[in-house]
Coordinates of C-alpha atoms and ligand atoms in Angstrom, one line a residue:
M279 CA 9.4 -14.5 17.3
G280 CA 8.8 -13.1 20.7
I281 CA 6.1 -15.5 21.7
Q282 CA 6.9 -18.3 24.1
E283 CA 5.2 -21.7 23.4
I284 CA 3.5 -23.4 26.3
Q285 CA 3.9 -27.1 25.5
L286 CA 1.2 -29.6 26.3
H287 CA 3.3 -31.4 29.0
A288 CA 3.9 -28.0 30.8
L289 CA 0.3 -26.9 30.6
N290 CA -2.0 -26.8 33.6
G291 CA -5.4 -26.4 31.9
E292 CA -7.2 -25.0 34.9
A293 CA -4.5 -22.5 35.9
F294 CA -4.2 -21.4 32.2
V295 CA -7.9 -20.7 32.1
E296 CA -7.8 -18.8 35.3
E297 CA -4.9 -16.7 34.1
Q298 CA -6.5 -15.9 30.7
V299 CA -9.8 -15.1 32.3
R300 CA -8.1 -12.6 34.6
A301 CA -6.0 -11.1 31.7
S302 CA -9.0 -10.8 29.3
G303 CA -11.1 -9.1 32.0
E304 CA -8.3 -6.7 32.7
T305 CA -7.7 -5.7 29.1
V306 CA -11.4 -5.3 28.2
G307 CA -12.2 -3.5 31.5
G308 CA -15.7 -2.2 31.7
G309 CA -16.1 -2.0 27.9
L310 CA -17.3 -4.4 25.3
A311 CA -15.5 -7.1 23.3
V312 CA -16.5 -9.0 20.2
N313 CA -15.5 -12.3 18.8
A314 CA -16.2 -14.5 15.8
L315 CA -17.0 -18.1 16.4
S316 CA -16.4 -20.3 13.4
G317 CA -17.0 -23.6 15.3
G318 CA -13.4 -24.6 14.9
V319 CA -11.6 -25.8 18.0
D320 CA -9.6 -22.5 18.5
S321 CA -12.5 -20.1 18.2
S322 CA -14.7 -22.3 20.3
V323 CA -12.2 -22.4 23.1
V324 CA -11.7 -18.6 22.9
T325 CA -15.5 -18.0 22.9
L326 CA -16.0 -20.0 26.1
L327 CA -12.9 -18.5 27.7
G328 CA -14.1 -15.0 26.8
H329 CA -17.6 -15.6 28.1
R330 CA -16.1 -16.9 31.4
A331 CA -14.1 -13.7 31.6
L332 CA -16.6 -11.1 30.3
G333 CA -20.1 -12.6 30.4
D334 CA -22.5 -10.2 28.6
R335 CA -19.6 -7.9 27.8
L336 CA -18.6 -10.3 25.0
R337 CA -20.7 -10.4 21.9
T338 CA -20.2 -13.5 19.9
Y339 CA -20.9 -13.6 16.1
F340 CA -20.9 -16.4 13.6
I341 CA -19.9 -14.9 10.3
E342 CA -21.8 -16.6 7.6
N343 CA -19.3 -16.1 4.8
G344 CA -20.9 -18.6 2.5
L345 CA -17.8 -20.8 2.8
M346 CA -18.8 -23.0 5.7
R347 CA -19.7 -26.6 5.8
E348 CA -23.2 -27.9 5.4
G349 CA -25.5 -27.1 8.3
E350 CA -22.6 -25.6 10.3
P351 CA -24.0 -22.2 11.3
Q352 CA -27.1 -23.6 13.0
Y353 CA -25.2 -26.5 14.5
I354 CA -22.8 -24.2 16.2
V355 CA -25.5 -21.8 17.4
D356 CA -27.3 -24.7 18.9
V357 CA -24.3 -26.2 20.7
F358 CA -23.3 -22.8 22.2
G359 CA -26.9 -22.0 23.0
G360 CA -26.8 -25.2 25.1
L361 CA -23.8 -23.8 27.0
G362 CA -25.6 -20.5 27.7
V363 CA -23.7 -18.5 25.0
D364 CA -25.8 -16.5 22.6
V365 CA -24.4 -16.5 19.1
E366 CA -25.7 -14.1 16.5
I367 CA -25.4 -15.2 12.8
V368 CA -24.2 -12.3 10.5
D369 CA -24.9 -12.9 6.9
A370 CA -21.8 -11.6 5.0
R371 CA -22.0 -14.0 2.0
E372 CA -22.3 -11.3 -0.6
Q373 CA -19.4 -9.3 0.7
F374 CA -17.1 -12.3 0.7
F375 CA -18.1 -13.6 -2.8
Q376 CA -17.8 -10.1 -4.2
A377 CA -14.2 -9.8 -2.9
L378 CA -13.3 -13.3 -4.1
K379 CA -14.6 -12.7 -7.6
G380 CA -11.9 -13.3 -10.2
V381 CA -9.2 -14.0 -7.6
T382 CA -7.1 -17.1 -8.2
D383 CA -3.8 -16.4 -6.5
P384 CA -3.8 -18.3 -3.2
E385 CA -2.2 -15.5 -1.1
E386 CA -4.4 -12.8 -2.7
K387 CA -7.4 -15.0 -1.9
R388 CA -6.4 -15.1 1.8
D389 CA -5.5 -11.4 2.0
K390 CA -7.9 -9.5 -0.2
G391 CA -10.7 -12.1 -0.3
I392 CA -10.8 -13.2 3.4
T393 CA -8.6 -11.1 5.7
Q394 CA -9.6 -7.6 4.5
V395 CA -13.3 -8.4 4.3
F396 CA -13.3 -10.1 7.6
Y397 CA -11.4 -7.6 9.7
K398 CA -12.2 -4.4 7.9
D399 CA -15.6 -4.6 6.3
V400 CA -17.5 -7.1 8.5
F401 CA -15.8 -6.7 11.9
G402 CA -15.0 -3.0 11.4
K403 CA -18.8 -2.4 11.1
L404 CA -19.8 -4.8 13.9
V405 CA -17.3 -3.1 16.2
E406 CA -18.4 0.3 15.2
D407 CA -22.1 -0.6 15.6
C408 CA -21.8 -2.0 19.1
G409 CA -19.0 0.3 20.4
A410 CA -16.6 -2.5 21.3
K411 CA -12.9 -1.8 21.5
V412 CA -11.5 -5.3 21.6
L413 CA -11.7 -8.3 19.3
L414 CA -10.9 -11.7 20.9
Q415 CA -9.6 -14.3 18.5
G416 CA -8.2 -17.8 18.5
T417 CA -4.8 -17.3 16.9
N418 CA -2.6 -20.3 17.9
Y419 CA 1.2 -20.8 18.0
T420 CA 1.3 -22.8 14.7
D421 CA -0.5 -20.0 12.9
V422 CA 2.1 -17.5 14.0
E423 CA 5.0 -19.8 13.2
E424 CA 3.8 -20.7 9.7
T425 CA 3.2 -17.0 8.8
V426 CA 6.4 -15.8 10.2
A427 CA 8.3 -18.6 8.4
G428 CA 6.6 -17.5 5.2
V429 CA 4.9 -20.9 4.6
K430 CA 1.5 -19.2 4.2
R431 CA -0.3 -16.2 5.5
Q432 CA -2.8 -17.6 8.0
H433 CA -5.8 -15.3 7.8
N434 CA -5.8 -14.4 11.5
I435 CA -2.2 -13.1 11.7
L436 CA -2.0 -9.4 12.0
A437 CA 0.5 -8.0 14.5
Q438 CA 3.3 -10.3 13.4
L439 CA 2.9 -8.9 9.9
G440 CA 3.3 -5.3 11.3
I441 CA -0.4 -4.5 11.1
D442 CA -1.5 -2.2 13.9
T443 CA -5.1 -3.2 14.3
E444 CA -6.2 -0.1 16.3
Q445 CA -4.9 2.1 13.5
A446 CA -6.1 -0.1 10.6
Y447 CA -9.4 -1.3 11.9
G448 CA -10.2 0.7 15.0
Y449 CA -10.0 -2.1 17.6
K450 CA -7.5 -4.0 19.6
V451 CA -7.0 -7.8 19.1
L452 CA -6.6 -10.1 22.1
E453 CA -5.3 -13.6 21.5
P454 CA -5.5 -15.8 24.6
I455 CA -4.3 -19.0 23.1
I456 CA -1.4 -17.7 21.0
Q457 CA 1.1 -19.7 23.0
L458 CA -0.6 -23.0 22.4
R459 CA -0.5 -25.6 19.6
K460 CA -3.6 -27.7 18.8
P461 CA -3.2 -30.5 21.4
A462 CA -2.8 -27.9 24.2
V463 CA -5.8 -25.9 22.8
R464 CA -7.9 -29.1 23.1
A465 CA -6.7 -29.6 26.7
V466 CA -7.8 -26.1 27.6
G467 CA -11.2 -26.7 25.9
K468 CA -11.6 -29.8 28.0
A469 CA -10.7 -27.8 31.2
L470 CA -13.3 -25.2 30.2
G471 CA -16.0 -27.8 30.0
L472 CA -16.5 -27.6 26.2
P473 CA -18.3 -30.7 24.9
E474 CA -15.9 -33.3 23.5
E475 CA -17.6 -33.2 20.1
I476 CA -16.3 -29.6 19.9
F477 CA -12.8 -29.8 21.5
S478 CA -11.9 -33.0 19.6
R479 CA -13.1 -31.8 16.2
P480 CA -10.7 -32.0 13.4
P481 CA -9.1 -28.6 12.6
F482 CA -10.9 -26.5 10.0
P483 CA -9.2 -23.5 8.4
G484 CA -10.1 -19.9 9.0
P485 CA -10.6 -19.2 5.3
A486 CA -13.0 -22.2 5.4
L487 CA -13.8 -24.0 2.1
A488 CA -12.1 -21.2 0.2
A489 CA -8.9 -22.9 1.3
R490 CA -10.1 -26.0 -0.6
V491 CA -11.1 -24.5 -3.9
I492 CA -8.2 -24.1 -6.3
G493 CA -8.9 -21.2 -8.7
E494 CA -11.8 -18.8 -8.4
V495 CA -14.1 -19.2 -5.4
T496 CA -17.7 -18.8 -6.5
P497 CA -20.9 -19.9 -4.8
E498 CA -21.3 -22.7 -7.3
R499 CA -17.7 -24.0 -6.8
V500 CA -18.0 -23.8 -3.0
A501 CA -21.3 -25.8 -3.3
L502 CA -19.4 -28.6 -5.1
V503 CA -16.6 -28.8 -2.5
R504 CA -19.2 -28.5 0.3
A505 CA -21.1 -31.5 -1.0
A506 CA -17.9 -33.5 -1.4
T507 CA -16.8 -32.5 2.1
T508 CA -20.0 -33.8 3.6
I509 CA -19.3 -37.2 2.1
V510 CA -15.6 -37.3 3.0
E511 CA -16.4 -36.3 6.6
A512 CA -19.1 -38.9 7.0
E513 CA -16.9 -41.7 5.6
L514 CA -13.8 -40.8 7.5
R515 CA -15.3 -39.7 10.8
D516 CA -14.1 -43.0 12.4
S517 CA -10.7 -43.1 10.7
G518 CA -9.0 -41.6 13.8
A519 CA -7.2 -39.2 11.4
F520 CA -6.0 -35.7 12.5
Q521 CA -7.8 -34.1 9.5
Y522 CA -9.7 -35.1 6.4
L523 CA -10.9 -33.0 3.5
A524 CA -12.0 -32.6 -0.1
I525 CA -10.5 -30.2 -2.6
L526 CA -11.9 -29.0 -5.8
H527 CA -9.3 -28.7 -8.6
E528 CA -9.3 -26.0 -11.2
D529 CA -8.6 -28.2 -14.2
K530 CA -11.4 -30.3 -15.6
V531 CA -10.8 -33.8 -17.1
T532 CA -12.5 -35.9 -19.6
G533 CA -14.8 -38.5 -18.1
L534 CA -17.5 -40.8 -19.3
R535 CA -21.1 -40.8 -18.2
D536 CA -24.1 -42.7 -19.7
G537 CA -21.9 -43.7 -22.6
R538 CA -21.0 -40.1 -23.5
R539 CA -18.0 -37.9 -23.0
D540 CA -18.3 -35.7 -19.9
F541 CA -15.7 -33.0 -19.4
G542 CA -16.0 -32.7 -15.6
H543 CA -14.6 -31.7 -12.2
Q544 CA -11.9 -33.4 -10.2
I545 CA -12.1 -33.8 -6.4
E546 CA -9.0 -34.6 -4.4
V547 CA -9.4 -36.3 -1.0
R548 CA -6.8 -35.9 1.8
C549 CA -6.7 -37.7 5.1
W550 CA -3.9 -36.8 7.5
D551 CA -2.0 -38.3 10.3
S552 CA -0.5 -35.5 12.3
T553 CA -0.2 -34.2 15.9
D554 CA 0.1 -30.4 15.3
A555 CA -0.3 -29.9 11.5
V556 CA 3.4 -28.8 11.2
T557 CA 4.1 -32.1 9.5
G558 CA 1.7 -34.8 8.3
T559 CA 1.5 -38.1 6.6
P560 CA -1.4 -39.4 4.5
I561 CA -3.2 -42.3 6.1
E562 CA -3.1 -45.7 4.3
L563 CA -6.9 -46.0 4.0
P564 CA -8.4 -49.4 3.0
F565 CA -8.9 -49.4 -0.8
D566 CA -12.5 -50.4 -0.4
L567 CA -13.1 -47.3 1.6
L568 CA -11.4 -45.1 -0.9
R569 CA -13.5 -46.7 -3.7
R570 CA -16.7 -46.1 -1.8
I571 CA -15.8 -42.4 -1.3
A572 CA -15.1 -42.1 -5.0
D573 CA -18.3 -43.8 -5.9
R574 CA -20.3 -41.6 -3.6
I575 CA -18.7 -38.3 -4.8
T576 CA -19.1 -39.1 -8.5
A577 CA -22.7 -40.2 -7.9
E578 CA -23.8 -37.5 -5.5
V579 CA -21.8 -34.4 -6.5
P580 CA -23.0 -33.0 -9.8
G581 CA -20.4 -32.8 -12.6
V582 CA -17.6 -34.7 -10.8
V583 CA -15.9 -37.3 -12.9
S584 CA -12.7 -38.0 -11.1
V585 CA -11.7 -38.5 -7.5
T586 CA -8.0 -38.8 -6.4
Y587 CA -6.3 -39.5 -3.1
N588 CA -3.3 -37.5 -2.0
I589 CA -0.3 -39.7 -1.1
T590 CA 2.2 -36.9 -0.4
A591 CA 3.5 -36.0 3.0
K592 CA 3.7 -32.5 4.5
P593 CA 6.3 -31.3 3.6
P594 CA 6.4 -30.8 0.7
S595 CA 2.6 -30.9 0.5
C596 CA 0.5 -28.8 2.9
I597 CA -2.6 -29.9 4.8
E598 CA -4.9 -27.6 2.8
A599 CA -4.6 -26.8 -1.0
V600 CA -4.6 -23.0 -1.0
Ligands
LIG2163 P1 -1.4 -26.1 6.1 O1 -2.4 -26.1 5.0 O2 -0.7 -24.8 6.3 O3 -2.4 -26.2 7.4 O4 -0.5 -27.3 6.2 C1 -2.0 -26.3 8.7 C2 -3.1 -26.4 9.6 O5 -3.7 -25.0 9.7 C3 -5.0 -25.0 9.1 N1 -5.0 -23.9 8.3 C4 -5.5 -22.7 8.6 N2 -6.1 -22.3 9.8 N3 -6.3 -20.1 8.9 C5 -6.5 -21.0 9.9 O6 -7.1 -20.6 10.9 C6 -5.7 -20.4 7.8 O7 -5.5 -19.6 6.9 C7 -5.3 -21.8 7.6 N4 -4.7 -22.5 6.6 C8 -4.6 -23.7 7.1 C9 -5.2 -26.3 8.4 O8 -6.5 -26.7 8.3 C10 -4.3 -27.3 9.1 O9 -4.9 -27.8 10.3

């Protein structure tokens, strides 16, 4: 696919940082660049790399799309503020929910609901307003590979799908970590001096909680999966797993609450062992822990009457549900 992977064992973190700092500085020249920081490992690494290369010539935005985890925007602004990086929160909730209205097909959700709004409406305007010519983003090797192989369209893949961003959106896209898979991205984060709480975070998808809502993504349905996510993340933080998440199903099921029939929501919990998300196996969690998660979700998330645990490996499952 024309991009050469740099494997973890062949990576020299410091030398990689130096080379990317030089290359980014050269591409952006005296102009301005922008980037979106979601707080995931990839965008966090690219943000710090970009600031090392460009200083004030890089404007970093946190796009509040309404699909993030509880407390996430402020947490990320605070962490990066501590590293001397100013992050501006852009409230784009309405634009995203408007575009996601009535959309149930997974690929349409990613393309129309997330990609178009993100690159065209939100970033197109930011770039136009500040006069930047370059967008820095944290596309990694697995994102490219999965999109090219037709597994799923990762929201940040553009050039490999034949999209000319300068023509389509009016800016160039720079992808400093495109040759790296997750373990190598973490190593670069460490070399950059990113706090461990950030570079060792479990991966979180670009389409955020929209990747975990089956069926229509509405503010109400995102609120349900967000509340379940908070519980799953708290309970599984020490599990040592690669990634753990909650999914809201589209179908409702009959339950029983206070002696009465309650036709309610279903939440699915997944907890993955993996090294790079290309393949994965569900972790054999202690049953007591699973039961506690189910008890908490049904007690604390309104309208949920059923909690299931995924026992299927990737493949044929995927890490996320959408
Ligand atoms: P899947 O669901 O494809 O996930 O098995 C593989 C890894 O990629 C993350 N993921 C995404 N990341 N944009 C991203 O930036 C996306 O559209 C996307 N979809 C999945 C997922 O969380 C897992 O770590």
